[in-house]
mmCIF file of C-alpha atoms and ligand atoms in Angstrom:
data_model
loop_
_atom_site.group_PDB
_atom_site.id
_atom_site.type_symbol
_atom_site.label_atom_id
_atom_site.label_comp_id
_atom_site.label_asym_id
_atom_site.label_seq_id
_atom_site.Cartn_x
_atom_site.Cartn_y
_atom_site.Cartn_z
ATOM 1 C CA UNK A 1218 -6.564 7.239 9.449
ATOM 2 C CA UNK A 1219 -6.211 5.639 6.045
ATOM 3 C CA UNK A 1220 -3.613 2.994 5.166
ATOM 4 C CA UNK A 1221 -0.924 5.476 4.079
ATOM 5 C CA UNK A 1222 -1.379 7.628 7.186
ATOM 6 C CA UNK A 1223 -1.124 4.546 9.423
ATOM 7 C CA UNK A 1224 2.124 3.488 7.715
ATOM 8 C CA UNK A 1225 3.576 7.008 7.871
ATOM 9 C CA UNK A 1226 2.819 7.372 11.545
ATOM 10 C CA UNK A 1227 4.265 3.938 12.357
ATOM 11 C CA UNK A 1228 7.437 4.777 10.409
ATOM 12 C CA UNK A 1229 7.805 8.003 12.331
ATOM 13 C CA UNK A 1230 8.266 6.055 15.560
ATOM 14 C CA UNK A 1231 9.542 2.592 14.599
ATOM 15 C CA UNK A 1232 13.266 1.915 14.496
ATOM 16 C CA UNK A 1233 13.773 1.220 10.799
ATOM 17 C CA UNK A 1234 15.043 -2.357 11.110
ATOM 18 C CA UNK A 1235 12.441 -3.950 8.822
ATOM 19 C CA UNK A 1236 11.542 -3.061 5.251
ATOM 20 C CA UNK A 1237 7.830 -3.700 5.618
ATOM 21 C CA UNK A 1238 5.607 -4.304 2.625
ATOM 22 C CA UNK A 1239 3.044 -1.510 2.068
ATOM 23 C CA UNK A 1240 -0.048 -3.034 3.657
ATOM 24 C CA UNK A 1241 -1.770 -2.519 6.994
ATOM 25 C CA UNK A 1242 -3.558 -5.669 8.094
ATOM 26 C CA UNK A 1243 -6.625 -5.290 10.210
ATOM 27 C CA UNK A 1244 -8.145 -8.728 10.732
ATOM 28 C CA UNK A 1245 -8.161 -12.286 9.461
ATOM 29 C CA UNK A 1246 -10.542 -15.123 8.752
ATOM 30 C CA UNK A 1247 -9.524 -18.651 7.841
ATOM 31 C CA UNK A 1248 -6.879 -18.510 5.104
ATOM 32 C CA UNK A 1249 -7.365 -14.778 4.474
ATOM 33 C CA UNK A 1250 -6.032 -11.547 5.931
ATOM 34 C CA UNK A 1251 -7.840 -8.232 5.328
ATOM 35 C CA UNK A 1252 -6.287 -4.779 5.147
ATOM 36 C CA UNK A 1253 -7.859 -1.596 6.496
ATOM 37 C CA UNK A 1254 -9.704 -0.973 3.236
ATOM 38 C CA UNK A 1255 -11.266 -4.447 3.414
ATOM 39 C CA UNK A 1256 -9.135 -5.964 0.605
ATOM 40 C CA UNK A 1257 -8.633 -9.722 1.063
ATOM 41 C CA UNK A 1258 -5.250 -11.429 0.828
ATOM 42 C CA UNK A 1259 -4.851 -15.187 0.519
ATOM 43 C CA UNK A 1260 -2.190 -16.103 3.044
ATOM 44 C CA UNK A 1261 0.550 -18.532 2.028
ATOM 45 C CA UNK A 1262 2.980 -17.249 4.654
ATOM 46 C CA UNK A 1263 1.152 -17.831 7.975
ATOM 47 C CA UNK A 1264 3.111 -15.096 9.733
ATOM 48 C CA UNK A 1265 6.332 -16.971 8.783
ATOM 49 C CA UNK A 1266 5.033 -20.392 9.708
ATOM 50 C CA UNK A 1267 3.240 -19.443 12.921
ATOM 51 C CA UNK A 1268 -0.500 -19.322 12.223
ATOM 52 C CA UNK A 1269 -1.049 -23.047 11.676
ATOM 53 C CA UNK A 1270 -4.815 -22.785 12.146
ATOM 54 C CA UNK A 1271 -5.158 -19.669 10.025
ATOM 55 C CA UNK A 1272 -7.137 -16.795 11.509
ATOM 56 C CA UNK A 1273 -10.145 -16.683 13.805
ATOM 57 C CA UNK A 1274 -10.201 -20.380 14.698
ATOM 58 C CA UNK A 1275 -13.038 -20.518 17.245
ATOM 59 C CA UNK A 1276 -11.668 -23.305 19.439
ATOM 60 C CA UNK A 1277 -8.172 -21.870 19.580
ATOM 61 C CA UNK A 1278 -9.409 -18.368 20.343
ATOM 62 C CA UNK A 1279 -11.906 -19.506 22.974
ATOM 63 C CA UNK A 1280 -9.135 -21.292 24.848
ATOM 64 C CA UNK A 1281 -7.027 -18.130 24.894
ATOM 65 C CA UNK A 1282 -9.937 -15.912 25.892
ATOM 66 C CA UNK A 1283 -10.836 -18.259 28.750
ATOM 67 C CA UNK A 1284 -7.232 -18.182 29.956
ATOM 68 C CA UNK A 1285 -7.129 -14.377 29.750
ATOM 69 C CA UNK A 1286 -10.153 -14.210 32.016
ATOM 70 C CA UNK A 1287 -8.446 -16.513 34.496
ATOM 71 C CA UNK A 1288 -4.737 -15.732 34.737
ATOM 72 C CA UNK A 1289 -2.147 -14.184 32.402
ATOM 73 C CA UNK A 1290 1.177 -14.380 34.160
ATOM 74 C CA UNK A 1291 2.830 -15.517 37.374
ATOM 75 C CA UNK A 1292 6.578 -16.018 36.486
ATOM 76 C CA UNK A 1293 8.602 -19.191 36.800
ATOM 77 C CA UNK A 1294 8.945 -18.878 40.561
ATOM 78 C CA UNK A 1295 5.684 -20.824 40.862
ATOM 79 C CA UNK A 1296 3.647 -23.567 39.232
ATOM 80 C CA UNK A 1297 0.400 -22.705 37.483
ATOM 81 C CA UNK A 1298 -2.511 -24.890 36.444
ATOM 82 C CA UNK A 1299 -1.595 -25.069 32.754
ATOM 83 C CA UNK A 1300 2.050 -26.019 33.269
ATOM 84 C CA UNK A 1301 1.777 -29.802 33.637
ATOM 85 C CA UNK A 1302 -0.558 -30.182 30.685
ATOM 86 C CA UNK A 1303 1.558 -28.154 28.277
ATOM 87 C CA UNK A 1304 4.875 -29.685 29.365
ATOM 88 C CA UNK A 1305 3.462 -33.194 29.031
ATOM 89 C CA UNK A 1306 1.965 -32.424 25.611
ATOM 90 C CA UNK A 1307 5.255 -31.003 24.292
ATOM 91 C CA UNK A 1308 7.279 -33.940 25.630
ATOM 92 C CA UNK A 1309 4.838 -36.366 24.033
ATOM 93 C CA UNK A 1310 4.838 -34.803 20.578
ATOM 94 C CA UNK A 1311 8.573 -34.114 20.523
ATOM 95 C CA UNK A 1312 9.468 -37.554 21.913
ATOM 96 C CA UNK A 1313 11.694 -35.740 24.404
ATOM 97 C CA UNK A 1314 11.660 -36.137 28.192
ATOM 98 C CA UNK A 1315 11.981 -32.595 29.587
ATOM 99 C CA UNK A 1316 11.086 -29.171 28.245
ATOM 100 C CA UNK A 1317 11.974 -25.538 28.953
ATOM 101 C CA UNK A 1318 9.625 -22.862 27.568
ATOM 102 C CA UNK A 1319 10.988 -19.710 25.942
ATOM 103 C CA UNK A 1320 9.530 -16.586 24.317
ATOM 104 C CA UNK A 1321 10.889 -17.066 20.815
ATOM 105 C CA UNK A 1322 12.800 -19.347 18.501
ATOM 106 C CA UNK A 1323 16.107 -17.572 18.997
ATOM 107 C CA UNK A 1324 15.740 -17.943 22.745
ATOM 108 C CA UNK A 1325 15.103 -21.669 22.325
ATOM 109 C CA UNK A 1326 18.388 -21.871 20.383
ATOM 110 C CA UNK A 1327 20.183 -19.959 23.140
ATOM 111 C CA UNK A 1328 18.892 -22.501 25.644
ATOM 112 C CA UNK A 1329 19.928 -25.425 23.467
ATOM 113 C CA UNK A 1330 23.450 -24.002 23.103
ATOM 114 C CA UNK A 1331 23.799 -23.402 26.834
ATOM 115 C CA UNK A 1332 22.512 -26.913 27.553
ATOM 116 C CA UNK A 1333 25.094 -28.455 25.203
ATOM 117 C CA UNK A 1334 27.916 -26.356 26.629
ATOM 118 C CA UNK A 1335 26.977 -27.202 30.211
ATOM 119 C CA UNK A 1336 26.716 -30.884 29.284
ATOM 120 C CA UNK A 1337 30.288 -30.773 27.952
ATOM 121 C CA UNK A 1338 31.483 -28.825 30.984
ATOM 122 C CA UNK A 1339 30.099 -31.373 33.446
ATOM 123 C CA UNK A 1340 31.143 -34.385 31.418
ATOM 124 C CA UNK A 1341 34.704 -33.256 30.641
ATOM 125 C CA UNK A 1342 35.409 -31.031 33.621
ATOM 126 C CA UNK A 1343 36.197 -27.955 31.533
ATOM 127 C CA UNK A 1344 34.593 -25.411 29.226
ATOM 128 C CA UNK A 1345 35.769 -24.390 25.720
ATOM 129 C CA UNK A 1346 33.659 -26.804 23.692
ATOM 130 C CA UNK A 1347 32.810 -26.319 20.041
ATOM 131 C CA UNK A 1348 29.555 -26.530 18.122
ATOM 132 C CA UNK A 1349 29.255 -27.588 14.490
ATOM 133 C CA UNK A 1350 26.553 -25.707 12.568
ATOM 134 C CA UNK A 1351 25.617 -25.828 8.884
ATOM 135 C CA UNK A 1352 26.291 -23.443 6.039
ATOM 136 C CA UNK A 1353 23.122 -21.596 4.933
ATOM 137 C CA UNK A 1354 21.475 -22.362 8.275
ATOM 138 C CA UNK A 1355 19.336 -19.851 10.142
ATOM 139 C CA UNK A 1356 18.816 -19.989 13.885
ATOM 140 C CA UNK A 1357 17.837 -16.462 14.887
ATOM 141 C CA UNK A 1358 19.123 -12.960 15.577
ATOM 142 C CA UNK A 1359 20.332 -12.991 19.173
ATOM 143 C CA UNK A 1360 24.096 -13.161 19.590
ATOM 144 C CA UNK A 1361 24.278 -16.887 20.369
ATOM 145 C CA UNK A 1362 21.794 -17.838 17.646
ATOM 146 C CA UNK A 1363 23.549 -15.538 15.174
ATOM 147 C CA UNK A 1364 26.867 -17.209 15.999
ATOM 148 C CA UNK A 1365 25.537 -20.519 14.669
ATOM 149 C CA UNK A 1366 23.742 -19.008 11.659
ATOM 150 C CA UNK A 1367 25.597 -20.029 8.519
ATOM 151 C CA UNK A 1368 25.280 -16.870 6.450
ATOM 152 C CA UNK A 1369 28.227 -14.520 6.716
ATOM 153 C CA UNK A 1370 26.381 -11.313 5.844
ATOM 154 C CA UNK A 1371 24.059 -11.717 8.867
ATOM 155 C CA UNK A 1372 27.062 -12.196 11.171
ATOM 156 C CA UNK A 1373 29.744 -9.873 9.857
ATOM 157 C CA UNK A 1374 28.723 -6.541 11.442
ATOM 158 C CA UNK A 1375 28.463 -8.113 14.868
ATOM 159 C CA UNK A 1376 31.837 -9.806 15.336
ATOM 160 C CA UNK A 1377 33.184 -10.955 17.703
ATOM 161 C CA UNK A 1378 30.322 -13.391 18.224
ATOM 162 C CA UNK A 1379 30.246 -16.572 20.316
ATOM 163 C CA UNK A 1380 33.507 -18.450 19.958
ATOM 164 C CA UNK A 1381 33.923 -22.095 19.024
ATOM 165 C CA UNK A 1382 31.532 -22.473 16.078
ATOM 166 C CA UNK A 1383 32.561 -24.415 13.001
ATOM 167 C CA UNK A 1384 30.570 -24.678 9.799
ATOM 168 C CA UNK A 1385 30.003 -27.763 7.685
ATOM 169 C CA UNK A 1386 28.260 -28.196 4.340
ATOM 170 C CA UNK A 1387 24.594 -29.191 4.685
ATOM 171 C CA UNK A 1388 23.772 -32.712 3.458
ATOM 172 C CA UNK A 1389 27.490 -33.558 3.342
ATOM 173 C CA UNK A 1390 28.402 -35.962 6.124
ATOM 174 C CA UNK A 1391 32.123 -35.957 5.219
ATOM 175 C CA UNK A 1392 32.202 -32.195 5.626
ATOM 176 C CA UNK A 1393 30.704 -32.534 9.127
ATOM 177 C CA UNK A 1394 33.230 -35.231 9.968
ATOM 178 C CA UNK A 1395 36.085 -32.924 8.970
ATOM 179 C CA UNK A 1396 34.927 -30.306 11.469
ATOM 180 C CA UNK A 1397 34.881 -32.677 14.444
ATOM 181 C CA UNK A 1398 37.697 -32.077 16.909
ATOM 182 C CA UNK A 1399 38.427 -33.165 20.460
ATOM 183 C CA UNK A 1400 36.529 -30.056 21.582
ATOM 184 C CA UNK A 1401 33.273 -30.678 19.683
ATOM 185 C CA UNK A 1402 30.218 -31.105 21.886
ATOM 186 C CA UNK A 1403 27.257 -30.743 19.527
ATOM 187 C CA UNK A 1404 26.009 -30.692 15.947
ATOM 188 C CA UNK A 1405 23.162 -28.280 15.189
ATOM 189 C CA UNK A 1406 20.989 -28.759 12.121
ATOM 190 C CA UNK A 1407 17.584 -27.803 10.691
ATOM 191 C CA UNK A 1408 16.000 -30.993 9.279
ATOM 192 C CA UNK A 1409 14.583 -28.718 6.584
ATOM 193 C CA UNK A 1410 16.544 -25.496 6.141
ATOM 194 C CA UNK A 1411 14.062 -22.621 6.014
ATOM 195 C CA UNK A 1412 15.505 -19.127 5.602
ATOM 196 C CA UNK A 1413 18.500 -20.615 3.796
ATOM 197 C CA UNK A 1414 16.289 -21.643 0.857
ATOM 198 C CA UNK A 1415 13.869 -24.492 1.785
ATOM 199 C CA UNK A 1416 16.286 -27.381 1.574
ATOM 200 C CA UNK A 1417 15.343 -30.702 3.166
ATOM 201 C CA UNK A 1418 18.087 -32.747 4.783
ATOM 202 C CA UNK A 1419 18.413 -36.190 3.266
ATOM 203 C CA UNK A 1420 17.644 -39.237 5.365
ATOM 204 C CA UNK A 1421 21.266 -40.397 4.892
ATOM 205 C CA UNK A 1422 22.540 -37.073 6.221
ATOM 206 C CA UNK A 1423 20.359 -37.058 9.351
ATOM 207 C CA UNK A 1424 20.977 -40.691 10.199
ATOM 208 C CA UNK A 1425 24.672 -40.164 9.391
ATOM 209 C CA UNK A 1426 24.708 -37.313 11.915
ATOM 210 C CA UNK A 1427 23.175 -39.560 14.522
ATOM 211 C CA UNK A 1428 25.817 -42.230 13.901
ATOM 212 C CA UNK A 1429 28.599 -39.609 14.099
ATOM 213 C CA UNK A 1430 27.144 -38.221 17.329
ATOM 214 C CA UNK A 1431 27.150 -41.643 18.934
ATOM 215 C CA UNK A 1432 30.627 -42.430 17.676
ATOM 216 C CA UNK A 1433 32.191 -39.184 18.928
ATOM 217 C CA UNK A 1434 30.019 -38.602 22.005
ATOM 218 C CA UNK A 1435 28.327 -35.490 20.577
ATOM 219 C CA UNK A 1436 24.866 -34.084 21.181
ATOM 220 C CA UNK A 1437 22.607 -33.859 18.154
ATOM 221 C CA UNK A 1438 20.473 -30.711 18.159
ATOM 222 C CA UNK A 1439 17.607 -30.411 15.691
ATOM 223 C CA UNK A 1440 16.147 -26.949 15.110
ATOM 224 C CA UNK A 1441 12.512 -27.524 14.084
ATOM 225 C CA UNK A 1442 11.396 -23.978 14.799
ATOM 226 C CA UNK A 1443 10.205 -23.552 11.215
ATOM 227 C CA UNK A 1444 9.809 -27.105 9.921
ATOM 228 C CA UNK A 1445 8.233 -28.653 13.028
ATOM 229 C CA UNK A 1446 4.677 -28.871 14.365
ATOM 230 C CA UNK A 1447 3.030 -30.586 11.433
ATOM 231 C CA UNK A 1448 4.465 -28.465 8.643
ATOM 232 C CA UNK A 1449 6.229 -31.238 6.746
ATOM 233 C CA UNK A 1450 3.447 -33.787 7.232
ATOM 234 C CA UNK A 1451 5.056 -35.165 10.396
ATOM 235 C CA UNK A 1452 4.677 -33.578 13.789
ATOM 236 C CA UNK A 1453 8.462 -33.100 13.551
ATOM 237 C CA UNK A 1454 10.375 -33.632 10.331
ATOM 238 C CA UNK A 1455 12.945 -36.079 11.735
ATOM 239 C CA UNK A 1456 10.240 -38.432 12.981
ATOM 240 C CA UNK A 1457 9.794 -40.073 9.595
ATOM 241 C CA UNK A 1458 13.387 -41.309 9.746
ATOM 242 C CA UNK A 1459 13.252 -43.254 13.011
ATOM 243 C CA UNK A 1460 16.025 -41.233 14.597
ATOM 244 C CA UNK A 1461 15.944 -38.948 17.608
ATOM 245 C CA UNK A 1462 17.923 -35.850 18.546
ATOM 246 C CA UNK A 1463 19.312 -35.189 22.027
ATOM 247 C CA UNK A 1464 17.976 -31.626 22.028
ATOM 248 C CA UNK A 1465 15.098 -30.209 19.993
ATOM 249 C CA UNK A 1466 14.083 -26.591 19.486
ATOM 250 C CA UNK A 1467 10.565 -25.559 18.500
ATOM 251 C CA UNK A 1468 8.607 -22.261 18.326
ATOM 252 C CA UNK A 1469 6.400 -20.604 15.647
ATOM 253 C CA UNK A 1470 3.417 -22.997 15.206
ATOM 254 C CA UNK A 1471 3.971 -24.375 18.716
ATOM 255 C CA UNK A 1472 1.720 -21.584 19.997
ATOM 256 C CA UNK A 1473 -0.190 -20.879 16.786
ATOM 257 C CA UNK A 1474 0.162 -17.107 17.132
ATOM 258 C CA UNK A 1475 1.433 -16.178 20.586
ATOM 259 C CA UNK A 1476 5.156 -15.676 21.281
ATOM 260 C CA UNK A 1477 6.344 -19.000 22.625
ATOM 261 C CA UNK A 1478 9.132 -21.454 21.932
ATOM 262 C CA UNK A 1479 10.772 -24.330 23.725
ATOM 263 C CA UNK A 1480 13.841 -26.464 23.879
ATOM 264 C CA UNK A 1481 13.312 -30.047 24.886
ATOM 265 C CA UNK A 1482 15.896 -32.630 25.876
ATOM 266 C CA UNK A 1483 16.297 -36.297 26.659
ATOM 267 C CA UNK A 1484 16.583 -37.500 30.269
ATOM 268 C CA UNK A 1485 20.288 -38.137 29.740
ATOM 269 C CA UNK A 1486 20.881 -34.514 28.693
ATOM 270 C CA UNK A 1487 18.629 -33.126 31.431
ATOM 271 C CA UNK A 1488 20.478 -35.128 34.081
ATOM 272 C CA UNK A 1489 23.875 -33.872 32.952
ATOM 273 C CA UNK A 1490 23.459 -30.207 32.086
ATOM 274 C CA UNK A 1491 21.444 -27.216 33.329
ATOM 275 C CA UNK A 1492 20.499 -26.965 37.002
ATOM 276 C CA UNK A 1493 18.619 -24.266 38.940
ATOM 277 C CA UNK A 1494 20.529 -21.011 38.630
ATOM 278 C CA UNK A 1495 21.938 -21.781 35.163
ATOM 279 C CA UNK A 1496 19.111 -20.402 33.056
ATOM 280 C CA UNK A 1497 15.836 -18.514 33.283
ATOM 281 C CA UNK A 1498 13.227 -16.249 31.727
ATOM 282 C CA UNK A 1499 10.549 -14.037 33.241
ATOM 283 C CA UNK A 1500 7.750 -14.755 30.775
ATOM 284 C CA UNK A 1501 8.705 -18.141 29.324
ATOM 285 C CA UNK A 1502 5.772 -20.555 29.510
ATOM 286 C CA UNK A 1503 3.351 -18.209 31.227
ATOM 287 C CA UNK A 1504 -0.315 -19.243 31.605
ATOM 288 C CA UNK A 1505 -1.474 -17.393 28.484
ATOM 289 C CA UNK A 1506 1.072 -18.853 26.074
ATOM 290 C CA UNK A 1507 0.816 -22.339 27.519
ATOM 291 C CA UNK A 1508 -2.948 -22.306 27.012
ATOM 292 C CA UNK A 1509 -2.059 -21.673 23.360
ATOM 293 C CA UNK A 1510 0.526 -24.477 23.328
ATOM 294 C CA UNK A 1511 -1.793 -27.060 24.899
ATOM 295 C CA UNK A 1512 -4.619 -26.064 22.590
ATOM 296 C CA UNK A 1513 -2.437 -26.058 19.475
ATOM 297 C CA UNK A 1514 -1.115 -29.533 20.178
ATOM 298 C CA UNK A 1515 -4.584 -30.841 21.021
ATOM 299 C CA UNK A 1516 -6.094 -29.391 17.835
ATOM 300 C CA UNK A 1517 -3.212 -30.720 15.714
ATOM 301 C CA UNK A 1518 -3.929 -34.207 17.008
ATOM 302 C CA UNK A 1519 -7.739 -34.044 16.985
ATOM 303 C CA UNK A 1520 -7.868 -32.605 13.491
ATOM 304 C CA UNK A 1521 -5.038 -34.822 12.259
ATOM 305 C CA UNK A 1522 -3.240 -31.822 10.830
ATOM 306 C CA UNK A 1523 0.043 -33.591 9.963
ATOM 307 C CA UNK A 1524 -1.953 -36.275 8.109
ATOM 308 C CA UNK A 1525 -3.889 -33.554 6.268
ATOM 309 C CA UNK A 1526 -0.621 -31.879 5.228
ATOM 310 C CA UNK A 1527 0.807 -35.181 4.055
ATOM 311 C CA UNK A 1528 -2.288 -35.937 2.029
ATOM 312 C CA UNK A 1529 -2.503 -32.550 0.319
ATOM 313 C CA UNK A 1530 1.228 -31.862 -0.157
ATOM 314 C CA UNK A 1531 1.475 -33.803 -3.446
ATOM 315 C CA UNK A 1532 -1.217 -31.532 -4.894
ATOM 316 C CA UNK A 1533 0.642 -28.403 -3.800
ATOM 317 C CA UNK A 1534 3.842 -29.862 -5.254
ATOM 318 C CA UNK A 1535 2.077 -30.627 -8.525
ATOM 319 C CA UNK A 1536 0.879 -27.027 -8.821
ATOM 320 C CA UNK A 1537 4.352 -25.671 -8.015
ATOM 321 C CA UNK A 1538 6.007 -28.102 -10.426
ATOM 322 C CA UNK A 1539 3.593 -26.776 -13.033
ATOM 323 C CA UNK A 1540 5.050 -23.274 -12.566
ATOM 324 C CA UNK A 1541 8.549 -24.683 -12.964
ATOM 325 C CA UNK A 1542 7.469 -26.342 -16.218
ATOM 326 C CA UNK A 1543 5.704 -23.256 -17.574
ATOM 327 C CA UNK A 1544 8.056 -20.388 -16.665
ATOM 328 C CA UNK A 1545 11.703 -20.434 -17.778
ATOM 329 C CA UNK A 1546 12.743 -18.296 -14.843
ATOM 330 C CA UNK A 1547 11.361 -20.850 -12.367
ATOM 331 C CA UNK A 1548 14.271 -23.251 -12.166
ATOM 332 C CA UNK A 1549 12.754 -25.838 -9.868
ATOM 333 C CA UNK A 1550 10.895 -26.682 -6.710
ATOM 334 C CA UNK A 1551 12.038 -28.170 -3.452
ATOM 335 C CA UNK A 1552 10.558 -28.679 0.001
ATOM 336 C CA UNK A 1553 8.430 -30.976 2.061
ATOM 337 C CA UNK A 1554 4.762 -30.892 3.009
ATOM 338 C CA UNK A 1555 3.524 -27.315 3.369
ATOM 339 C CA UNK A 1556 7.078 -25.955 3.411
ATOM 340 C CA UNK A 1557 7.908 -25.400 -0.239
ATOM 341 C CA UNK A 1558 10.133 -23.221 -2.370
ATOM 342 C CA UNK A 1559 10.349 -22.266 -6.019
ATOM 343 C CA UNK A 1560 13.879 -21.504 -7.125
ATOM 344 C CA UNK A 1561 13.914 -18.419 -9.328
ATOM 345 C CA UNK A 1562 16.636 -17.468 -11.779
ATOM 346 C CA UNK A 1563 18.747 -14.445 -10.888
ATOM 347 C CA UNK A 1564 17.079 -12.129 -13.388
ATOM 348 C CA UNK A 1565 13.785 -12.278 -11.497
ATOM 349 C CA UNK A 1566 14.470 -11.017 -7.958
ATOM 350 C CA UNK A 1567 12.219 -12.855 -5.520
ATOM 351 C CA UNK A 1568 11.477 -9.640 -3.594
ATOM 352 C CA UNK A 1569 9.762 -8.244 -6.688
ATOM 353 C CA UNK A 1570 7.633 -11.377 -7.035
ATOM 354 C CA UNK A 1571 6.593 -11.196 -3.373
ATOM 355 C CA UNK A 1572 5.636 -7.509 -3.794
ATOM 356 C CA UNK A 1573 3.683 -8.156 -6.980
ATOM 357 C CA UNK A 1574 1.882 -11.103 -5.373
ATOM 358 C CA UNK A 1575 0.839 -8.891 -2.483
ATOM 359 C CA UNK A 1576 -0.527 -6.358 -4.934
ATOM 360 C CA UNK A 1577 -2.563 -9.195 -6.525
ATOM 361 C CA UNK A 1578 -3.857 -10.344 -3.114
ATOM 362 C CA UNK A 1579 -1.511 -13.238 -2.340
ATOM 363 C CA UNK A 1580 0.896 -13.318 0.590
ATOM 364 C CA UNK A 1581 4.157 -15.170 -0.066
ATOM 365 C CA UNK A 1582 7.647 -15.113 1.411
ATOM 366 C CA UNK A 1583 11.169 -15.142 0.100
ATOM 367 C CA UNK A 1584 14.060 -17.290 1.272
ATOM 368 C CA UNK A 1585 17.799 -17.293 0.603
ATOM 369 C CA UNK A 1586 19.109 -18.178 -2.839
ATOM 370 C CA UNK A 1587 16.312 -16.315 -4.663
ATOM 371 C CA UNK A 1588 13.672 -18.766 -3.498
ATOM 372 C CA UNK A 1589 9.938 -17.993 -3.434
ATOM 373 C CA UNK A 1590 8.760 -19.551 -0.176
ATOM 374 C CA UNK A 1591 5.339 -21.056 0.599
ATOM 375 C CA UNK A 1592 4.355 -21.621 4.241
ATOM 376 C CA UNK A 1593 0.544 -21.660 4.191
ATOM 377 C CA UNK A 1594 -1.492 -22.184 7.334
ATOM 378 C CA UNK A 1595 -1.742 -25.933 7.833
ATOM 379 C CA UNK A 1596 -5.523 -25.785 7.389
ATOM 380 C CA UNK A 1597 -5.121 -24.958 3.671
ATOM 381 C CA UNK A 1598 -7.495 -26.958 1.478
ATOM 382 C CA UNK A 1599 -7.379 -27.890 -2.202
ATOM 383 C CA UNK A 1600 -9.531 -24.868 -3.060
ATOM 384 C CA UNK A 1601 -6.948 -22.574 -1.394
ATOM 385 C CA UNK A 1602 -4.153 -24.132 -3.425
ATOM 386 C CA UNK A 1603 -6.292 -23.615 -6.547
ATOM 387 C CA UNK A 1604 -6.875 -19.973 -5.580
ATOM 388 C CA UNK A 1605 -3.136 -19.493 -5.010
ATOM 389 C CA UNK A 1606 -2.467 -21.161 -8.387
ATOM 390 C CA UNK A 1607 -4.733 -18.732 -10.186
ATOM 391 C CA UNK A 1608 -3.267 -15.594 -8.600
ATOM 392 C CA UNK A 1609 0.363 -16.688 -8.853
ATOM 393 C CA UNK A 1610 -0.068 -17.611 -12.507
ATOM 394 C CA UNK A 1611 -1.005 -13.971 -13.200
ATOM 395 C CA UNK A 1612 1.840 -12.712 -11.046
ATOM 396 C CA UNK A 1613 4.436 -14.876 -12.794
ATOM 397 C CA UNK A 1614 2.943 -14.035 -16.203
ATOM 398 C CA UNK A 1615 3.756 -10.405 -15.491
ATOM 399 C CA UNK A 1616 7.464 -11.344 -15.196
ATOM 400 C CA UNK A 1617 7.561 -13.583 -18.269
HETATM 401 C C1 PLP B 1117 14.889 -22.603 11.827
HETATM 402 C C2 PLP B 1117 14.751 -21.350 12.631
HETATM 403 N N1 PLP B 1117 15.389 -21.257 13.798
HETATM 404 C C3 PLP B 1117 15.271 -20.151 14.563
HETATM 405 C C4 PLP B 1117 14.516 -19.072 14.172
HETATM 406 C C5 PLP B 1117 14.404 -17.868 15.059
HETATM 407 O O1 PLP B 1117 13.124 -17.787 15.606
HETATM 408 P P1 PLP B 1117 12.566 -16.396 16.169
HETATM 409 O O2 PLP B 1117 12.411 -15.475 15.012
HETATM 410 O O3 PLP B 1117 11.265 -16.752 16.830
HETATM 411 O O4 PLP B 1117 13.578 -15.891 17.150
HETATM 412 C C6 PLP B 1117 13.848 -19.134 12.950
HETATM 413 C C7 PLP B 1117 13.029 -17.994 12.481
HETATM 414 O O5 PLP B 1117 12.704 -17.856 11.330
HETATM 415 C C8 PLP B 1117 13.963 -20.306 12.160
HETATM 416 O O6 PLP B 1117 13.336 -20.410 10.982
#
């Protein structure tokens, strides 16, 4: 079947919940994906921040193949040989004490919310606690995660959602303070907002949240599903600020390409919240995905990926700033590390730029607020940034 026939047949059977771009990918190598006709696409999206090592990384793939030959799945009723290694590695890199493995980011958020609610229930002797989430946040599509996602149009068709969520303005500590009530148990924040438009939290905001949490006895939950695992030049974005959340969620690059996420907590939270019977998952942390987690974390450390991102990020920023200087409709750049956005004016819809880029052989993403989003694999080199520069210049020229 050719590309069109493959798309037509897929559309015949898929529930139309995604508007997919017209390309059928077949394989990948390094920073490039290839469609069925053999056309190469430079990837600055990494499967929405997942494929940290790009495609076809020999060490990563060998580890998964070896695990496939050994054992795929046993459930969480038992231990398996990869469990200790992966749990220890995640606790070490997240600076948390205990971890629970999930199958996705949204499921990690669900676990974090349940942990916070149970913590409040045990501490105060009743339920009915509230969570403060941020405007323009994104935490996933399941009902709990959607309830704390700060964009009304995602939520509206699905009301009533989870009760007891209040929204505060991102990077505005006074706004958060105004939402605190006697019922508040937790504050949930992305240290760099992703889907909302690539907006980094300020150091003052994050440390202000920590101070507020201590003052009012709240749990601080950081969602680093998109911005964590080396993407900002730190293993986790908050680590540069010398603060520490009570609960952390991670996914995407945690497994480098297999469906896995986690929520991790401090000893204090673990000792006062979920107990056996409160939570579970059939697949979460099975031998296959944990081989990916252990390998991803090991490779990140051995190859000094966060350091690499930190070193090269100024170059990427320089190139993106250059677009902002050259094209009137590029209003600015914001982001951190290899998580960057170009803010486009309203007369150039970002969806059209993403489509045109794909046509020209460059994979990019959009984000809220008409932002062109860049999430390259973390292995990107200077030459890849130069190649992106060249293609995107042509793409943007076509809109000028
Ligand atoms: C910050 C953040 N939280 C949660 C999620 C949900 O993750 P998943 O799509 O794996 O459920 C995402 C996905 O984009 C995200 O960016």
